[in-house]
Tab-separated table of C-alpha atoms and ligand atoms in Angstrom:
chain	number	residue	atom	x	y	z
U	1	MET	CA	30.402	-66.035	-45.791
U	2	ILE	CA	27.378	-67.373	-43.727
U	3	SER	CA	27.875	-68.369	-40.268
U	4	ALA	CA	25.492	-69.580	-37.529
U	5	ARG	CA	26.801	-68.016	-34.318
U	6	ILE	CA	26.053	-68.254	-30.512
U	7	VAL	CA	25.765	-64.376	-29.780
U	8	LYS	CA	24.490	-64.859	-26.265
U	9	THR	CA	24.153	-68.215	-24.336
U	10	ASN	CA	20.796	-69.939	-24.209
U	11	SER	CA	19.410	-67.632	-26.907
U	12	PRO	CA	18.740	-68.467	-30.530
U	13	LEU	CA	21.954	-68.919	-32.773
U	14	LYS	CA	22.131	-66.108	-35.285
U	15	VAL	CA	22.929	-66.742	-38.834
U	16	GLU	CA	25.286	-63.894	-40.051
U	17	ASN	CA	26.835	-62.832	-43.058
U	18	LEU	CA	30.532	-62.301	-42.151
U	19	GLU	CA	33.382	-61.058	-44.385
U	20	GLN	CA	35.353	-63.887	-45.799
U	21	PRO	CA	38.742	-64.147	-44.271
U	22	LYS	CA	42.009	-63.987	-46.490
U	23	PRO	CA	44.679	-66.334	-45.835
U	24	ILE	CA	48.070	-65.147	-45.186
U	25	HIS	CA	51.555	-66.734	-44.392
U	26	SER	CA	50.757	-70.353	-43.229
U	27	GLN	CA	47.014	-70.128	-43.062
U	28	VAL	CA	44.410	-71.934	-45.307
U	29	LEU	CA	40.890	-70.930	-45.969
U	30	VAL	CA	38.823	-74.133	-46.040
U	31	ARG	CA	35.450	-74.329	-47.714
U	32	VAL	CA	33.488	-76.345	-45.177
U	33	LYS	CA	31.461	-79.357	-46.671
U	34	ALA	CA	30.446	-80.891	-43.574
U	35	ALA	CA	30.607	-79.865	-39.814
U	36	GLY	CA	29.667	-82.296	-37.126
U	37	ILE	CA	27.350	-81.276	-34.352
U	38	CYS	CA	28.722	-82.290	-30.945
U	39	HIS	CA	27.031	-82.462	-27.748
U	40	SER	CA	29.906	-80.114	-26.475
U	41	ASP	CA	28.194	-77.503	-28.741
U	42	LEU	CA	25.335	-77.750	-26.692
U	43	HIS	CA	27.157	-77.133	-23.560
U	44	LEU	CA	28.532	-74.177	-25.106
U	45	TRP	CA	25.261	-72.989	-26.210
U	46	GLU	CA	23.911	-73.541	-22.539
U	47	GLY	CA	26.721	-71.692	-21.471
U	48	GLY	CA	28.623	-74.147	-19.374
U	49	TYR	CA	28.687	-77.522	-17.214
U	50	LEU	CA	26.972	-78.591	-14.258
U	51	GLY	CA	29.501	-78.702	-11.381
U	52	ALA	CA	29.561	-80.050	-7.851
U	53	GLY	CA	26.745	-79.036	-5.574
U	54	GLY	CA	24.370	-78.031	-8.602
U	55	LYS	CA	26.951	-75.212	-9.308
U	56	PHE	CA	27.115	-74.149	-12.865
U	57	MET	CA	30.525	-73.771	-14.364
U	58	LYS	CA	30.448	-71.102	-16.815
U	59	VAL	CA	32.432	-71.435	-20.172
U	60	GLU	CA	32.982	-67.783	-20.157
U	61	ASP	CA	34.929	-68.188	-16.803
U	62	ARG	CA	37.160	-70.570	-18.913
U	63	GLY	CA	38.101	-68.289	-21.537
U	64	VAL	CA	35.225	-68.655	-24.078
U	65	ARG	CA	34.091	-65.506	-25.754
U	66	PHE	CA	30.900	-64.712	-27.555
U	67	PRO	CA	29.764	-64.144	-30.390
U	68	LEU	CA	31.356	-67.326	-31.554
U	69	THR	CA	30.807	-69.690	-34.345
U	70	PRO	CA	30.798	-73.092	-32.820
U	71	GLY	CA	31.827	-76.221	-34.850
U	72	HIS	CA	35.172	-78.346	-34.270
U	73	GLU	CA	34.363	-81.177	-36.334
U	74	ILE	CA	35.244	-80.059	-39.829
U	75	ALA	CA	35.741	-81.621	-43.335
U	76	GLY	CA	36.012	-79.638	-46.377
U	77	THR	CA	38.148	-78.728	-49.281
U	78	VAL	CA	41.054	-76.162	-49.590
U	79	GLU	CA	39.803	-72.857	-50.904
U	80	GLU	CA	42.851	-70.546	-50.736
U	81	THR	CA	46.354	-70.725	-49.289
U	82	GLY	CA	48.505	-68.398	-47.620
U	83	GLU	CA	51.958	-67.658	-49.496
U	84	ALA	CA	54.088	-69.913	-47.016
U	85	VAL	CA	51.666	-72.956	-47.361
U	86	GLU	CA	53.328	-76.080	-48.671
U	87	TYR	CA	52.052	-79.526	-49.714
U	88	PHE	CA	48.276	-78.299	-49.789
U	89	GLN	CA	46.440	-76.587	-52.716
U	90	LYS	CA	43.241	-75.451	-53.970
U	91	GLY	CA	40.645	-78.248	-54.283
U	92	ASP	CA	42.492	-80.777	-51.662
U	93	LYS	CA	40.101	-82.703	-49.407
U	94	VAL	CA	40.949	-82.085	-45.927
U	95	LEU	CA	39.936	-82.812	-42.443
U	96	VAL	CA	40.653	-80.194	-39.715
U	97	TYR	CA	42.501	-80.854	-36.401
U	98	PRO	CA	40.706	-78.278	-34.198
U	99	TRP	CA	42.628	-78.828	-30.949
U	100	ILE	CA	45.079	-75.863	-31.529
U	101	GLY	CA	47.139	-74.665	-28.609
U	102	ASP	CA	49.555	-71.813	-27.734
U	103	GLN	CA	52.655	-73.760	-28.897
U	104	ILE	CA	54.624	-72.734	-25.819
U	105	CYS	CA	53.167	-74.399	-22.796
U	106	LEU	CA	54.666	-77.635	-21.599
U	107	SER	CA	51.755	-79.623	-22.756
U	108	CYS	CA	52.106	-78.322	-26.463
U	109	LYS	CA	55.753	-78.900	-26.364
U	110	SER	CA	55.179	-82.714	-25.334
U	111	GLY	CA	52.859	-83.060	-28.273
U	112	ASP	CA	49.680	-82.817	-26.162
U	113	GLU	CA	48.469	-79.685	-27.997
U	114	HIS	CA	44.795	-80.603	-27.127
U	115	LEU	CA	45.678	-80.154	-23.286
U	116	CYS	CA	47.198	-76.639	-23.914
U	117	ASP	CA	47.099	-74.459	-20.799
U	118	SER	CA	45.709	-71.585	-22.991
U	119	PRO	CA	43.761	-73.428	-25.790
U	120	LYS	CA	42.871	-71.949	-29.052
U	121	THR	CA	40.424	-74.586	-30.076
U	122	LEU	CA	38.493	-73.954	-33.265
U	123	GLY	CA	34.856	-73.683	-32.605
U	124	ILE	CA	35.428	-73.125	-28.877
U	125	TYR	CA	37.952	-70.314	-28.393
U	126	GLN	CA	37.977	-69.035	-32.051
U	127	ASP	CA	35.328	-69.452	-34.895
U	128	GLY	CA	34.649	-72.924	-36.022
U	129	GLY	CA	32.860	-74.653	-38.618
U	130	TYR	CA	29.096	-73.933	-38.512
U	131	SER	CA	29.816	-71.770	-41.459
U	132	ASP	CA	30.561	-72.267	-45.238
U	133	PHE	CA	34.268	-71.323	-44.842
U	134	ILE	CA	36.898	-71.352	-41.921
U	135	LEU	CA	40.135	-69.810	-41.536
U	136	VAL	CA	42.717	-72.655	-40.320
U	137	PRO	CA	45.620	-70.812	-38.732
U	138	HIS	CA	48.207	-73.130	-40.132
U	139	TYR	CA	48.349	-75.967	-42.706
U	140	LYS	CA	49.926	-78.264	-40.262
U	141	TYR	CA	46.333	-78.718	-38.553
U	142	LEU	CA	45.085	-80.130	-41.916
U	143	LEU	CA	44.877	-84.073	-42.773
U	144	LYS	CA	44.432	-85.119	-46.412
U	145	LEU	CA	41.331	-87.259	-47.036
U	146	ASP	CA	41.035	-89.245	-50.202
U	147	GLN	CA	37.323	-89.748	-50.320
U	148	ASN	CA	34.563	-87.477	-50.930
U	149	ASP	CA	32.544	-88.711	-47.830
U	150	PHE	CA	32.969	-85.368	-45.979
U	151	ASP	CA	29.818	-86.028	-43.748
U	152	SER	CA	31.392	-89.253	-42.156
U	153	ALA	CA	34.868	-87.853	-41.866
U	154	ALA	CA	34.023	-84.730	-40.246
U	155	SER	CA	33.345	-86.321	-36.902
U	156	LEU	CA	36.715	-87.956	-36.665
U	157	ALA	CA	38.152	-84.850	-35.636
U	158	CYS	CA	36.262	-84.876	-32.036
U	159	SER	CA	33.967	-87.841	-31.624
U	160	GLY	CA	36.324	-90.312	-33.260
U	161	LEU	CA	39.401	-88.947	-31.888
U	162	THR	CA	38.084	-88.691	-28.288
U	163	SER	CA	36.629	-92.221	-28.539
U	164	TYR	CA	40.109	-93.640	-29.974
U	165	THR	CA	42.040	-92.011	-27.083
U	166	ALA	CA	39.772	-92.949	-24.402
U	167	ILE	CA	39.694	-96.702	-25.592
U	168	LYS	CA	43.416	-96.747	-25.954
U	169	LYS	CA	43.727	-95.431	-22.411
U	170	ALA	CA	41.534	-98.362	-21.271
U	171	SER	CA	44.495	-100.680	-22.294
U	172	ALA	CA	42.037	-103.586	-22.445
U	173	SER	CA	43.290	-107.052	-22.239
U	174	PRO	CA	41.844	-109.924	-24.210
U	175	GLY	CA	38.565	-111.093	-22.370
U	176	ASP	CA	38.149	-107.844	-20.225
U	177	ASN	CA	34.483	-106.798	-19.820
U	178	LEU	CA	34.686	-103.201	-21.309
U	179	VAL	CA	31.515	-101.197	-20.454
U	180	ILE	CA	30.721	-98.145	-22.677
U	181	ILE	CA	27.994	-95.766	-21.155
U	182	GLY	CA	26.363	-93.540	-23.574
U	183	ALA	CA	25.519	-94.711	-27.175
U	184	GLY	CA	25.510	-91.369	-28.614
U	185	GLY	CA	28.010	-89.827	-31.311
U	186	LEU	CA	30.969	-90.602	-29.306
U	187	GLY	CA	29.780	-93.931	-27.569
U	188	LEU	CA	28.853	-95.660	-30.926
U	189	MET	CA	32.334	-94.575	-32.445
U	190	ALA	CA	33.938	-96.103	-29.366
U	191	VAL	CA	32.008	-99.452	-29.932
U	192	GLN	CA	33.570	-99.476	-33.351
U	193	VAL	CA	37.087	-98.532	-32.039
U	194	ALA	CA	36.888	-101.135	-29.067
U	195	LYS	CA	35.955	-103.890	-31.631
U	196	LYS	CA	38.809	-103.163	-33.982
U	197	ILE	CA	41.595	-102.442	-31.345
U	198	THR	CA	40.794	-104.648	-28.373
U	199	ASN	CA	39.617	-108.133	-27.929
U	200	SER	CA	37.196	-107.224	-24.952
U	201	ASN	CA	33.664	-108.092	-24.348
U	202	ILE	CA	31.830	-104.813	-25.160
U	203	ILE	CA	28.945	-103.925	-22.830
U	204	VAL	CA	26.953	-100.824	-23.907
U	205	VAL	CA	24.720	-98.910	-21.534
U	206	ASP	CA	22.188	-96.234	-22.477
U	207	VAL	CA	18.641	-95.090	-21.581
U	208	ASP	CA	17.356	-95.187	-25.352
U	209	ASN	CA	16.804	-98.690	-26.953
U	210	LYS	CA	17.137	-97.170	-30.576
U	211	LYS	CA	20.725	-96.199	-29.566
U	212	LEU	CA	21.468	-99.655	-28.051
U	213	ASP	CA	19.951	-101.291	-31.334
U	214	GLU	CA	22.528	-99.171	-33.113
U	215	ALA	CA	25.231	-100.359	-30.800
U	216	ILE	CA	24.589	-103.866	-31.463
U	217	LYS	CA	24.778	-103.486	-35.194
U	218	LEU	CA	28.293	-101.974	-34.783
U	219	GLY	CA	29.443	-104.940	-32.705
U	220	ALA	CA	28.491	-104.476	-28.988
U	221	ASP	CA	28.371	-107.895	-27.342
U	222	GLU	CA	25.777	-107.012	-24.819
U	223	VAL	CA	23.443	-103.915	-24.159
U	224	ILE	CA	21.688	-102.621	-20.999
U	225	ASN	CA	19.044	-100.155	-20.616
U	226	SER	CA	19.679	-98.488	-17.426
U	227	LYS	CA	16.355	-96.933	-17.241
U	228	GLU	CA	14.664	-100.351	-17.313
U	229	VAL	CA	17.112	-102.560	-15.448
U	230	ASP	CA	19.632	-102.365	-12.499
U	231	PRO	CA	22.871	-101.606	-14.418
U	232	VAL	CA	25.320	-102.679	-11.520
U	233	LYS	CA	23.448	-106.138	-11.206
U	234	ASN	CA	23.386	-106.592	-14.957
U	235	ILE	CA	27.079	-105.641	-15.469
U	236	LYS	CA	28.056	-107.846	-12.695
U	237	ASP	CA	26.001	-110.827	-14.060
U	238	LEU	CA	27.704	-110.286	-17.471
U	239	SER	CA	31.139	-110.093	-16.178
U	240	GLY	CA	31.236	-113.223	-13.843
U	241	GLY	CA	29.811	-111.890	-10.667
U	242	THR	CA	32.921	-109.868	-9.766
U	243	GLY	CA	32.445	-106.663	-11.854
U	244	CYS	CA	33.880	-105.220	-14.963
U	245	GLU	CA	37.493	-104.436	-15.511
U	246	ILE	CA	36.774	-101.170	-17.524
U	247	VAL	CA	34.121	-98.516	-17.603
U	248	VAL	CA	34.312	-95.681	-20.352
U	249	ASP	CA	31.795	-93.181	-19.435
U	250	PHE	CA	30.560	-90.768	-22.253
U	251	VAL	CA	27.826	-89.350	-20.090
U	252	ASN	CA	29.603	-88.816	-16.743
U	253	ASN	CA	26.894	-87.364	-14.525
U	254	ASN	CA	25.942	-88.158	-11.095
U	255	ILE	CA	23.869	-91.257	-12.026
U	256	THR	CA	26.224	-92.828	-14.391
U	257	SER	CA	29.418	-92.277	-12.306
U	258	LYS	CA	27.810	-93.879	-9.298
U	259	PHE	CA	26.726	-96.990	-11.167
U	260	ALA	CA	30.172	-97.047	-13.096
U	261	ILE	CA	32.072	-97.276	-9.874
U	262	ASP	CA	29.752	-99.821	-8.157
U	263	SER	CA	30.122	-101.893	-11.359
U	264	LEU	CA	33.966	-102.085	-11.243
U	265	ARG	CA	35.804	-105.195	-9.971
U	266	LYS	CA	39.033	-104.797	-7.901
U	267	ARG	CA	41.740	-102.999	-9.878
U	268	GLY	CA	39.136	-101.760	-12.155
U	269	LYS	CA	39.667	-98.635	-14.312
U	270	TYR	CA	36.947	-95.944	-14.684
U	271	ILE	CA	37.430	-93.457	-17.565
U	272	MET	CA	35.365	-90.410	-17.500
U	273	VAL	CA	34.871	-88.541	-20.910
U	274	GLY	CA	31.434	-86.846	-21.031
U	275	LEU	CA	30.717	-83.483	-19.775
U	276	PHE	CA	27.063	-83.951	-18.725
U	277	GLY	CA	28.260	-83.090	-15.093
U	278	GLY	CA	27.336	-83.155	-11.513
U	279	SER	CA	29.216	-84.701	-8.895
U	280	LEU	CA	30.259	-87.998	-7.231
U	281	GLU	CA	30.303	-88.940	-3.614
U	282	LEU	CA	33.080	-91.426	-3.102
U	283	ASN	CA	33.345	-93.878	-0.364
U	284	LEU	CA	36.922	-93.013	0.203
U	285	PRO	CA	38.264	-96.320	1.943
U	286	LEU	CA	37.019	-98.276	-1.028
U	287	VAL	CA	39.472	-96.598	-3.329
U	288	PRO	CA	42.500	-98.082	-1.910
U	289	LEU	CA	40.824	-101.285	-0.766
U	290	ARG	CA	39.568	-102.016	-4.252
U	291	ALA	CA	42.429	-100.305	-6.007
U	292	PHE	CA	40.388	-98.568	-8.342
U	293	ASN	CA	41.951	-96.341	-11.004
U	294	ILE	CA	39.919	-93.216	-12.097
U	295	THR	CA	41.004	-90.974	-14.704
U	296	GLY	CA	39.595	-88.470	-17.149
U	297	ALA	CA	40.224	-88.143	-21.047
U	298	TYR	CA	40.053	-85.237	-23.274
U	299	THR	CA	40.121	-85.388	-27.109
U	300	GLY	CA	43.610	-86.597	-28.494
U	301	ARG	CA	46.906	-85.784	-30.188
U	302	PHE	CA	47.131	-84.950	-33.734
U	303	THR	CA	49.295	-88.164	-34.128
U	304	ASP	CA	46.201	-90.110	-32.729
U	305	LEU	CA	43.983	-88.552	-35.460
U	306	ILE	CA	46.493	-89.800	-38.150
U	307	GLU	CA	46.028	-93.273	-36.669
U	308	LEU	CA	42.251	-92.933	-36.543
U	309	VAL	CA	41.936	-91.527	-40.185
U	310	GLU	CA	44.129	-94.700	-41.320
U	311	LEU	CA	41.579	-97.057	-39.792
U	312	TYR	CA	38.952	-94.947	-41.447
U	313	LYS	CA	40.648	-94.970	-44.818
U	314	LYS	CA	40.739	-98.778	-44.488
U	315	GLY	CA	36.948	-99.157	-43.846
U	316	LYS	CA	37.525	-100.440	-40.408
U	317	ILE	CA	35.511	-97.554	-38.503
U	318	ASN	CA	32.985	-95.079	-39.846
U	319	SER	CA	30.745	-92.377	-38.414
U	320	VAL	CA	27.129	-93.037	-37.888
U	321	VAL	CA	25.587	-89.859	-39.630
U	322	SER	CA	21.718	-90.046	-39.429
U	323	LYS	CA	20.775	-86.436	-40.085
U	324	LYS	CA	21.878	-83.307	-42.188
U	325	TYR	CA	20.995	-79.602	-41.629
U	326	LYS	CA	21.672	-76.333	-43.611
U	327	ILE	CA	23.326	-73.529	-41.570
U	328	ASP	CA	19.948	-71.916	-41.389
U	329	ASP	CA	18.480	-74.604	-39.399
U	330	ALA	CA	21.092	-74.327	-36.684
U	331	ASN	CA	18.859	-73.851	-33.821
U	332	GLN	CA	16.534	-76.759	-34.904
U	333	ALA	CA	19.722	-78.967	-35.298
U	334	LEU	CA	20.781	-78.161	-31.573
U	335	GLU	CA	17.101	-78.598	-30.158
U	336	ASP	CA	17.065	-82.091	-31.940
U	337	LEU	CA	20.304	-83.134	-30.409
U	338	LYS	CA	19.125	-81.764	-26.962
U	339	ASN	CA	15.800	-83.721	-27.392
U	340	ARG	CA	17.910	-86.799	-28.025
U	341	LYS	CA	16.618	-87.270	-31.612
U	342	ILE	CA	19.670	-87.965	-33.192
U	343	ILE	CA	21.244	-91.483	-33.497
U	344	GLY	CA	25.190	-91.051	-33.845
U	345	ARG	CA	25.999	-87.808	-35.344
U	346	ALA	CA	24.164	-85.058	-37.306
U	347	VAL	CA	26.093	-82.766	-39.572
U	348	PHE	CA	25.803	-79.474	-41.220
U	349	ASN	CA	26.170	-79.289	-44.927
U	350	PRO	CA	26.575	-75.526	-45.673
T	401	NAD	P1	25.184	-87.388	-27.483
T	401	NAD	O1	24.119	-86.410	-27.367
T	401	NAD	O2	25.311	-87.693	-28.981
T	401	NAD	O3	25.055	-88.869	-26.765
T	401	NAD	C1	24.803	-88.930	-25.460
T	401	NAD	C2	24.306	-90.254	-25.298
T	401	NAD	O4	24.171	-90.493	-23.882
T	401	NAD	C3	22.868	-90.588	-25.657
T	401	NAD	O5	22.880	-91.737	-26.439
T	401	NAD	C4	21.872	-90.469	-24.555
T	401	NAD	O6	20.929	-91.549	-24.705
T	401	NAD	C5	22.966	-91.111	-23.492
T	401	NAD	N1	22.506	-90.764	-22.170
T	401	NAD	C6	22.223	-89.632	-21.606
T	401	NAD	N2	21.918	-89.716	-20.291
T	401	NAD	C7	22.209	-91.145	-19.957
T	401	NAD	C8	22.165	-91.692	-18.601
T	401	NAD	N3	21.797	-91.150	-17.587
T	401	NAD	N4	22.563	-93.123	-18.796
T	401	NAD	C9	22.960	-93.590	-19.986
T	401	NAD	N5	22.987	-93.096	-21.100
T	401	NAD	C10	22.695	-91.776	-21.238
T	401	NAD	O7	26.550	-86.805	-27.238
T	401	NAD	P2	28.042	-86.972	-27.549
T	401	NAD	O8	28.343	-86.079	-28.634
T	401	NAD	O9	28.405	-88.380	-27.693
T	401	NAD	O10	28.897	-86.460	-26.284
T	401	NAD	C11	28.739	-87.095	-25.055
T	401	NAD	C12	29.329	-86.352	-24.153
T	401	NAD	O11	30.935	-86.181	-24.322
T	401	NAD	C13	28.997	-84.916	-23.881
T	401	NAD	O12	28.938	-84.234	-22.548
T	401	NAD	C14	30.120	-84.071	-24.668
T	401	NAD	O13	30.292	-82.661	-24.417
T	401	NAD	C15	31.285	-84.875	-24.109
T	401	NAD	N6	32.510	-84.677	-25.002
T	401	NAD	C16	33.711	-84.904	-24.154
T	401	NAD	C17	34.865	-84.936	-24.920
T	401	NAD	C18	36.015	-85.035	-24.325
T	401	NAD	O14	37.110	-84.918	-24.659
T	401	NAD	N7	36.225	-85.412	-22.855
T	401	NAD	C19	34.801	-84.798	-26.304
T	401	NAD	C20	33.762	-84.570	-26.919
T	401	NAD	C21	32.506	-84.658	-26.313
């Protein structure tokens, strides 16, 4: 099989011919039809995240080992099944849940496998979908699809799921001002989810007008280009002068976290999702005085993915897929994402 692999961080991905795995027991070999290209793949390629004080947090210190085939947003067809596999057979169209845990920690046991203490995520801790085949360790991580649109289904597994759980976590009340920062793969999905499951006033902030135009098409009520105008003043003006009730930040760097906090009204909720990184200096007395709620959100449960796929099957949400690449063009694809040339998501079609 052909896979695009990170052999060394910050060096070109290598397209390699690897031996095709043979599924045993409950394993399933999936023929990849589409693999979404997530900004988290870029962080992996760059080797980590920017932490506090400009310190770099290496993914290798967090258990990632190279060479690695990235890609955690995978849709395809069942190619071959192990002898213990039930319910799935060759040719079935499937979406892969990549957030695999160790099954034994408390998070896994309580259904939060995506928050496992020793994660085994496909495309991060074991080989993923930048390939024409992927070995899925158990058929329980597959969800059946009934359409042939693999390109739009693939990113449900991360950009869709992460946005869905973050917006659910926001628990927006009708009329709340819900600010979404970053109208990329995740943010554009979040706009659609917020439109479907909340009755809030959706305000989207980005630095790129093309992405803001797309947000409007998908249902954003207001958009703000934070490079052109003061985001705090504009968010406050759009939310009655007092500030907004909720910010979901799909960038989460030292610029966005600062204006997110400054835009919140008393009792406001700030949900950090993005991994762009940096640090935030907090004016500590203001946290109790204004009774903020600051929290993080990381992908989601398998059961949340089931709910999301139902919304997708009913046509209530859809991924914005603007560009398609072959595996051989893996380096170009990541460069294009880095240079902000992608609207919504790009996918690989092996
Ligand atoms: P993307 O590259 O598709 O989109 C990023 C968007 O942010 C772009 O539209 C860009 O113009 C905008 N942006 C960049 N800097 C900005 C700024 N200062 N102010 C406003 N907008 C700005 O990325 P994505 O795939 O949507 O991922 C977003 C982030 O979320 C990444 O860091 C990714 O690693 C992370 N992520 C987190 C989770 C999680 O579970 N917490 C899951 C997946 C991805």
